[in-house]
Coordinates of C-alpha atoms in Angstrom, one line a residue:
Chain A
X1 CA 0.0 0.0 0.0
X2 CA 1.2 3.1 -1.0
X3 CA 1.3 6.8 1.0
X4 CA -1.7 8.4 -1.3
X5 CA -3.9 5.0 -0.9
X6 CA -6.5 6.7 1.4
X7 CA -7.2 9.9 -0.9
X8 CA -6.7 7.7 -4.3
X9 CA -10.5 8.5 -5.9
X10 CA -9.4 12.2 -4.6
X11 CA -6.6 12.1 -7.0
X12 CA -8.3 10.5 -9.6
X13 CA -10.5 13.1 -9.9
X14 CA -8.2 15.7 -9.8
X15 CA -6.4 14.2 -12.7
X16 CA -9.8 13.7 -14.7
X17 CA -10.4 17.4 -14.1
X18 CA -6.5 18.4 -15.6
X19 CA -7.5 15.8 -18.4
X20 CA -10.8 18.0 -19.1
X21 CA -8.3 21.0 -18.8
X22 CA -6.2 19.5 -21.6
X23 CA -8.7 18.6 -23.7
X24 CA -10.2 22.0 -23.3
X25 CA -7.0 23.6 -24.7
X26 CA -7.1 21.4 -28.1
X27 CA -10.7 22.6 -28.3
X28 CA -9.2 26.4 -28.1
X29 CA -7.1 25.4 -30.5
X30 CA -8.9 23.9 -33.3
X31 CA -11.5 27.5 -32.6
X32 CA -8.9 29.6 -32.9
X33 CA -9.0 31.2 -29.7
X34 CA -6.8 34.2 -28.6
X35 CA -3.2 33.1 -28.3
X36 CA -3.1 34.8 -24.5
X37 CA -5.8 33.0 -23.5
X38 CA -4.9 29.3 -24.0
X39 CA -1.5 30.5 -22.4
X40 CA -3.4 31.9 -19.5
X41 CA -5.7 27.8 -19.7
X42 CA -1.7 26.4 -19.8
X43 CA -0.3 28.1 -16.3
X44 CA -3.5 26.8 -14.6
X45 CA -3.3 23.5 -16.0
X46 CA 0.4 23.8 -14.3
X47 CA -0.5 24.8 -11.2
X48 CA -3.2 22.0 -11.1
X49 CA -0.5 19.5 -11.9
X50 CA 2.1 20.7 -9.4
X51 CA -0.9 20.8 -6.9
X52 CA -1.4 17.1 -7.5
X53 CA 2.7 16.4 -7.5
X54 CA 2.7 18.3 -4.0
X55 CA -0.2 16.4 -2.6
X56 CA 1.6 13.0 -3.6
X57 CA 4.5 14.2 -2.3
X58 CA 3.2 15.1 1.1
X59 CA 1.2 11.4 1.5
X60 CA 4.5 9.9 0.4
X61 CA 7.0 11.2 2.7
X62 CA 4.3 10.8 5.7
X63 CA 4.3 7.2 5.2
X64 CA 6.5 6.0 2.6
X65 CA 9.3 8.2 3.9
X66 CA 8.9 8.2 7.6
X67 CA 8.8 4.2 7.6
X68 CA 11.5 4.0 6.6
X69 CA 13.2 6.3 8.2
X70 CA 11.8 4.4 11.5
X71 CA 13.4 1.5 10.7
X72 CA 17.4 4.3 9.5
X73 CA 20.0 2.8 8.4
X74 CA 20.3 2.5 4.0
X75 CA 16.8 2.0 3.2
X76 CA 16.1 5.4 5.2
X77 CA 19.0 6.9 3.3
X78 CA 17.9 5.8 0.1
X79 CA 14.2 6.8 0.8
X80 CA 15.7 10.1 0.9
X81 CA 17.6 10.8 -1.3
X82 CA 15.0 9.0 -3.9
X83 CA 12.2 11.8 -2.1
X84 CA 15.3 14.6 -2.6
X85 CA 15.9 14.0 -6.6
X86 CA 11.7 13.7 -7.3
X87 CA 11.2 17.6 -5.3
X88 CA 14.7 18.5 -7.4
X89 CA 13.0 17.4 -10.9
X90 CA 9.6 19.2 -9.8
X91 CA 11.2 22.3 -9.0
X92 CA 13.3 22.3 -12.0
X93 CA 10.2 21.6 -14.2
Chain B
X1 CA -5.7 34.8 -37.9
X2 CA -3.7 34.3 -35.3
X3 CA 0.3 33.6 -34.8
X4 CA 0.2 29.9 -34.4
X5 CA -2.6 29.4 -37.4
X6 CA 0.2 27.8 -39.8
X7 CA 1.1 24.9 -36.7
X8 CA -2.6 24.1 -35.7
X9 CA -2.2 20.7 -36.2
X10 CA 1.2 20.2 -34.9
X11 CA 0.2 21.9 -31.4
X12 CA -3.2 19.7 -31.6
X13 CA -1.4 16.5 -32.0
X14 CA 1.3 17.7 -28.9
X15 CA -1.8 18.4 -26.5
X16 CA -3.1 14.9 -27.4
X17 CA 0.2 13.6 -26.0
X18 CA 0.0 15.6 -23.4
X19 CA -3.7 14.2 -22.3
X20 CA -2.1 10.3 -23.1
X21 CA -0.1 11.4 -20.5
X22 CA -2.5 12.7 -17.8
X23 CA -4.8 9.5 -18.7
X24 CA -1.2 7.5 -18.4
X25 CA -1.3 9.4 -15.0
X26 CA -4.5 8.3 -13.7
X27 CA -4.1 4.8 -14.4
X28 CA -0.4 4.7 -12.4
X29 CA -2.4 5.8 -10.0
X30 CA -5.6 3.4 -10.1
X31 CA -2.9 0.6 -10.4
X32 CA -1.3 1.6 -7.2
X33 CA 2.2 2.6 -9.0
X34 CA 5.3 3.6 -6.8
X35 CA 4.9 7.5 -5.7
X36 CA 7.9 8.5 -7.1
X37 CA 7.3 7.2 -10.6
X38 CA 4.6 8.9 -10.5
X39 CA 5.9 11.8 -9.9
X40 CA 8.6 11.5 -12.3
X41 CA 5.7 11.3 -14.8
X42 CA 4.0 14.7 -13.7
X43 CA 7.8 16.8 -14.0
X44 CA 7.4 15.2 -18.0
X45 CA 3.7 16.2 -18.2
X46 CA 4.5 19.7 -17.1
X47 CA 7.4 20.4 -18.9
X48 CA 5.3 18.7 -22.2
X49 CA 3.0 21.4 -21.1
X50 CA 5.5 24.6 -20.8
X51 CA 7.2 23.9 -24.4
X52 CA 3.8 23.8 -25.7
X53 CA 2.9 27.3 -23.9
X54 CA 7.1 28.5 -25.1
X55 CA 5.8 27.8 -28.8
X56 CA 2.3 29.2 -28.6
X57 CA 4.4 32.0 -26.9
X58 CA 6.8 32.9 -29.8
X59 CA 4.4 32.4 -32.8
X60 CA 2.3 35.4 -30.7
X61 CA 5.0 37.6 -30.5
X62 CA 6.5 37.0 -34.4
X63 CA 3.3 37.9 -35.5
X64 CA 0.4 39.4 -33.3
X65 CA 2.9 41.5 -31.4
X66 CA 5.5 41.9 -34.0
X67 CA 2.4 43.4 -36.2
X68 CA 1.5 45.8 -33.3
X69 CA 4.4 47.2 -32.6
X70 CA 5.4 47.6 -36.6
X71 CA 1.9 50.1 -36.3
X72 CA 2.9 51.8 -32.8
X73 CA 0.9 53.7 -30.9
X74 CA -1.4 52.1 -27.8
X75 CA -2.4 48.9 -29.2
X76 CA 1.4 48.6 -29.5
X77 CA 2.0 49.1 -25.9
X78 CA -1.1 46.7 -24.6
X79 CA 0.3 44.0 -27.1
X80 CA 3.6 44.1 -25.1
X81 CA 2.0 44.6 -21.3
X82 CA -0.1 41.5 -22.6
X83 CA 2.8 39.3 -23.3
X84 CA 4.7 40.7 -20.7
X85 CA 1.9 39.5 -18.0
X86 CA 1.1 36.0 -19.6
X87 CA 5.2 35.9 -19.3
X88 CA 4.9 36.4 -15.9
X89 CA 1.8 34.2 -15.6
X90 CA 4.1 31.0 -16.9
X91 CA 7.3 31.8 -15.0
X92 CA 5.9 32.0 -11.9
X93 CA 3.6 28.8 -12.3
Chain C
X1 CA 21.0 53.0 -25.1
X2 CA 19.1 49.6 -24.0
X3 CA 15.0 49.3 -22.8
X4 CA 16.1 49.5 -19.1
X5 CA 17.7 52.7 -19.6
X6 CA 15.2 54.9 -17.9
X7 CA 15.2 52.7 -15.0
X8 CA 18.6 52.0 -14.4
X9 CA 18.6 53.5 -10.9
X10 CA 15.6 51.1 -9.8
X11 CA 17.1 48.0 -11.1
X12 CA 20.7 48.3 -9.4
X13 CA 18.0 49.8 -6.2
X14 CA 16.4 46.3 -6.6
X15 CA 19.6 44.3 -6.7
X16 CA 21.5 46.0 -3.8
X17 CA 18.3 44.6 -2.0
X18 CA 18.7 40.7 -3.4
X19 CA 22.1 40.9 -2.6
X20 CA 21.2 41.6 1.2
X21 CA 19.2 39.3 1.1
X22 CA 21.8 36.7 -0.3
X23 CA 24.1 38.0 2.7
X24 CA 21.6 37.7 5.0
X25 CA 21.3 33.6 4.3
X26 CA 25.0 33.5 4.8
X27 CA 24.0 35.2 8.2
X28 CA 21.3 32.9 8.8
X29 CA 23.4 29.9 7.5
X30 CA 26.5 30.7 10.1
X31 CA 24.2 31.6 13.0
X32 CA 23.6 28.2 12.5
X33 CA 19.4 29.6 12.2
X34 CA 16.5 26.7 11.4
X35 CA 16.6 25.3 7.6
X36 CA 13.1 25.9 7.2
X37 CA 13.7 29.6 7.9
X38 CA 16.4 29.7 5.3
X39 CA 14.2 28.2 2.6
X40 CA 11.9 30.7 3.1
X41 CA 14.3 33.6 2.6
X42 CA 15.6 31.7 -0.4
X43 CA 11.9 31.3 -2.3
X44 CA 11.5 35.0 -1.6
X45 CA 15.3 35.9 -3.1
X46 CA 13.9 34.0 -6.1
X47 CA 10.8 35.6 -5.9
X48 CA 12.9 39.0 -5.7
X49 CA 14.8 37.7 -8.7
X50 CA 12.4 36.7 -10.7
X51 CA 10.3 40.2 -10.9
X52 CA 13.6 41.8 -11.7
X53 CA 14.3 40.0 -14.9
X54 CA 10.1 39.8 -15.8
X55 CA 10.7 43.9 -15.4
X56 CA 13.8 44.2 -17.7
X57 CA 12.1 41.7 -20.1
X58 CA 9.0 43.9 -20.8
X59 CA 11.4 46.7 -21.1
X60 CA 13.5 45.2 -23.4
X61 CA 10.2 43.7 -25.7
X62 CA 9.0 47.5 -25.5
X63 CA 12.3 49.0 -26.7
X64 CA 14.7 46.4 -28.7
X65 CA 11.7 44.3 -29.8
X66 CA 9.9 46.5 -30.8
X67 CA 12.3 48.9 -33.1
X68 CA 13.5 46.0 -34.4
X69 CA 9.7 44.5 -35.3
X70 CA 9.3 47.6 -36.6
X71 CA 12.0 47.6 -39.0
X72 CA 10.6 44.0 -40.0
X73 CA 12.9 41.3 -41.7
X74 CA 15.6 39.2 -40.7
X75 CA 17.1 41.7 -38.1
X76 CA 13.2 41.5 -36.6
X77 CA 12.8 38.1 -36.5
X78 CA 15.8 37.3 -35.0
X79 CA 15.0 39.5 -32.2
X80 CA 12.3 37.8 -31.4
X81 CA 14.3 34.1 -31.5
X82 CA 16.8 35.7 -29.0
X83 CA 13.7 36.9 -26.9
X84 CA 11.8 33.5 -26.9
X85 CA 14.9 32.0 -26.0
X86 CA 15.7 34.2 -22.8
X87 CA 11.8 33.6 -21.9
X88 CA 12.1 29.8 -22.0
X89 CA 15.6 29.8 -20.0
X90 CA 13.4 32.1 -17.2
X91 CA 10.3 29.9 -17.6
X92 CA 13.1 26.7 -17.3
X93 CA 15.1 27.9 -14.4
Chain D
X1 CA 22.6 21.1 15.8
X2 CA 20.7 21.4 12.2
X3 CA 21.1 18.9 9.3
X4 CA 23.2 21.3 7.6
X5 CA 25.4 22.0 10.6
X6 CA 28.3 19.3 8.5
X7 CA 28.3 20.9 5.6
X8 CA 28.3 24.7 6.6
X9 CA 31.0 26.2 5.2
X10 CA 30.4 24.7 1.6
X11 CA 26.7 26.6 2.4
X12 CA 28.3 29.9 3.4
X13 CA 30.8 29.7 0.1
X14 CA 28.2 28.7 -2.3
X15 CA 26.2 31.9 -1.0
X16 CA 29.3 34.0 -1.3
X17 CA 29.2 32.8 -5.2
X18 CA 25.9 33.7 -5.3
X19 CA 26.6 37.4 -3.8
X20 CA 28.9 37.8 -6.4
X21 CA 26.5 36.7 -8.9
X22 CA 24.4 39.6 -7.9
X23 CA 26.9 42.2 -7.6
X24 CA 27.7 40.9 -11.3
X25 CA 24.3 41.8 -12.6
X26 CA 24.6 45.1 -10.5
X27 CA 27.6 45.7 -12.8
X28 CA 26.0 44.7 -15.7
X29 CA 22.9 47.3 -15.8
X30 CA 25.0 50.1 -14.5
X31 CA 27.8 49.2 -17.9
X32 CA 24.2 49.2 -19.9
X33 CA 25.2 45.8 -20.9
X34 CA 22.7 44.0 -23.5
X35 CA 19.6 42.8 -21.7
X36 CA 19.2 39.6 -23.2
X37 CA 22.8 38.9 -21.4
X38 CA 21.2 39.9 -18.2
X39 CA 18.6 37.2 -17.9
X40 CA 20.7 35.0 -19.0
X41 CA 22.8 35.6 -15.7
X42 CA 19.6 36.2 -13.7
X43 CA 18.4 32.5 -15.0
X44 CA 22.0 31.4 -13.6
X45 CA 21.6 32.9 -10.2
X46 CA 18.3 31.4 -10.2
X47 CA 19.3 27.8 -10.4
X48 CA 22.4 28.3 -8.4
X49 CA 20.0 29.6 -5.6
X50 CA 17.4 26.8 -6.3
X51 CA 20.9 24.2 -5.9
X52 CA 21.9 25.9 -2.6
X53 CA 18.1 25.1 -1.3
X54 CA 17.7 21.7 -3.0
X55 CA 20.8 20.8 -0.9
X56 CA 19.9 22.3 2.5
X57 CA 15.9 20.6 1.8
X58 CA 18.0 17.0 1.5
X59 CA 20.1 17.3 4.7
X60 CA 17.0 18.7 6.6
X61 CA 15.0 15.6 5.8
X62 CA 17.7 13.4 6.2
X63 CA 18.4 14.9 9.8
X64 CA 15.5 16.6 11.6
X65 CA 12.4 15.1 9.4
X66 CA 13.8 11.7 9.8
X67 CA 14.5 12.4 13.5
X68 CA 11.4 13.2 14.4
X69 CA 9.6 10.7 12.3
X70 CA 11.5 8.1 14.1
X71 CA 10.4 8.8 17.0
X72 CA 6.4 9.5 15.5
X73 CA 3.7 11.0 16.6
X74 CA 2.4 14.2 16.4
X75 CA 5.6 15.8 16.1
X76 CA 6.6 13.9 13.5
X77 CA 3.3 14.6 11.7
X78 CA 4.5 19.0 12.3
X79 CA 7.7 18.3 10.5
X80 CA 6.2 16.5 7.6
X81 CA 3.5 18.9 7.0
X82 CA 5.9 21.6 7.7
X83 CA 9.1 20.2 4.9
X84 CA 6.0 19.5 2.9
X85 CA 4.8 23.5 2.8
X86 CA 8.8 24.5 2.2
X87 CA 8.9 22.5 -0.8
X88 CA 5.7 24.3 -2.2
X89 CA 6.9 27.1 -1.8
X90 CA 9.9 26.1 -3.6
X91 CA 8.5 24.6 -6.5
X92 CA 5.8 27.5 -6.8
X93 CA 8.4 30.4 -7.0

């Protein structure tokens, strides 16, 4: 069982939702719509994406992270580091 | 007509990716994938997302504001406070 | 004479402030203060950063850009390459 | 003692770099140099801050976060919640 188990039809939705968001830009597309507004329908779609990569990311280091860091020793430090490098690639993306 | 007219197609078939992706995203997580690959999927889906918004961005400005500013005046100035803020809108999301 | 000309005064005004900020973390870092505290002075130096390049970006697209759109042709569209370019970097970094 | 408390003197250098960085682009506006070369520096300083705070993030979870998730509770829960809200703050500036 993973950390986000509990609130899994939570994300779900929230992905469907981006999905719609996505598929709402093509639409905006294909009409022809105003090249400032699909950007402005792009940075929300972001922020709604980097919403759900924080939630994850919160579930994950509350359980996945902190057993293992109850048991320490490699597995703890490689929990870490593995959390470390996923926040590096989201705040570099 | 606007700026990105002559690549309709191209930036249609890139958001269809991009909504492969967020369906790819919602099955990891009905399938009870590992956190981190997750994750690791969302940093792709959002930089899939920004080079879509960077190229929307410079077919605007090589023609919509590249024709404003060739004419001057006001509508030259809101053309580049326009930009300017969408700019802002994506760096800061 | 470049956009930022006018507002030359403000932007090295806005920069003295970053870099107090930058050697106040070094303050923070050797008064051995709590890392939580430190990150937040570190988004908001980003934050600080960020607005000062968004600022001389607008400037430049109102000044340089825009002679240069004017003018039309190779020199214009190369303008607006180099523009993009800088825009992605910031949206990228 | 802080996670970082080891490594503090690579911290205080890397934030000397970074000072210099800024007193750089203080240079740069006041010698009018070319905008475009500006950002490029600013989108330097950027990820060179974002680095500096990536690194200081990894050593607090691998010190106080997995201290206080060893021992559980809610204390444990406050540090979570709290590395959690850091790291959104991160990835949204």
């Amino acid at each position: 069982m993973h950390g986000y188990a509990d609130n899994k039809q939570d994300h779900v939705r929230r992905l469907r939702r981006i999905e719609g968001q996505i598929r709402g830009l093509q639409r905006m597309v294909e009409e022809d719509k105003y090249c400032i507004d699909i950007l402005t329908q792009v940075s929300a779609s972001n922020r709604a994406l980097q919403s759900f990569a924080l939630s994850l990311l919160e579930e994950h280091m509350a359980h996945c992270v902190a057993e293992a860091t109850a048991k320490g020793g490699a597995e703890a430090e490689a929990k870490i580091k593995e959390a470390s490098d996923a926040i590096a690639r989201l705040v570099r993306s």
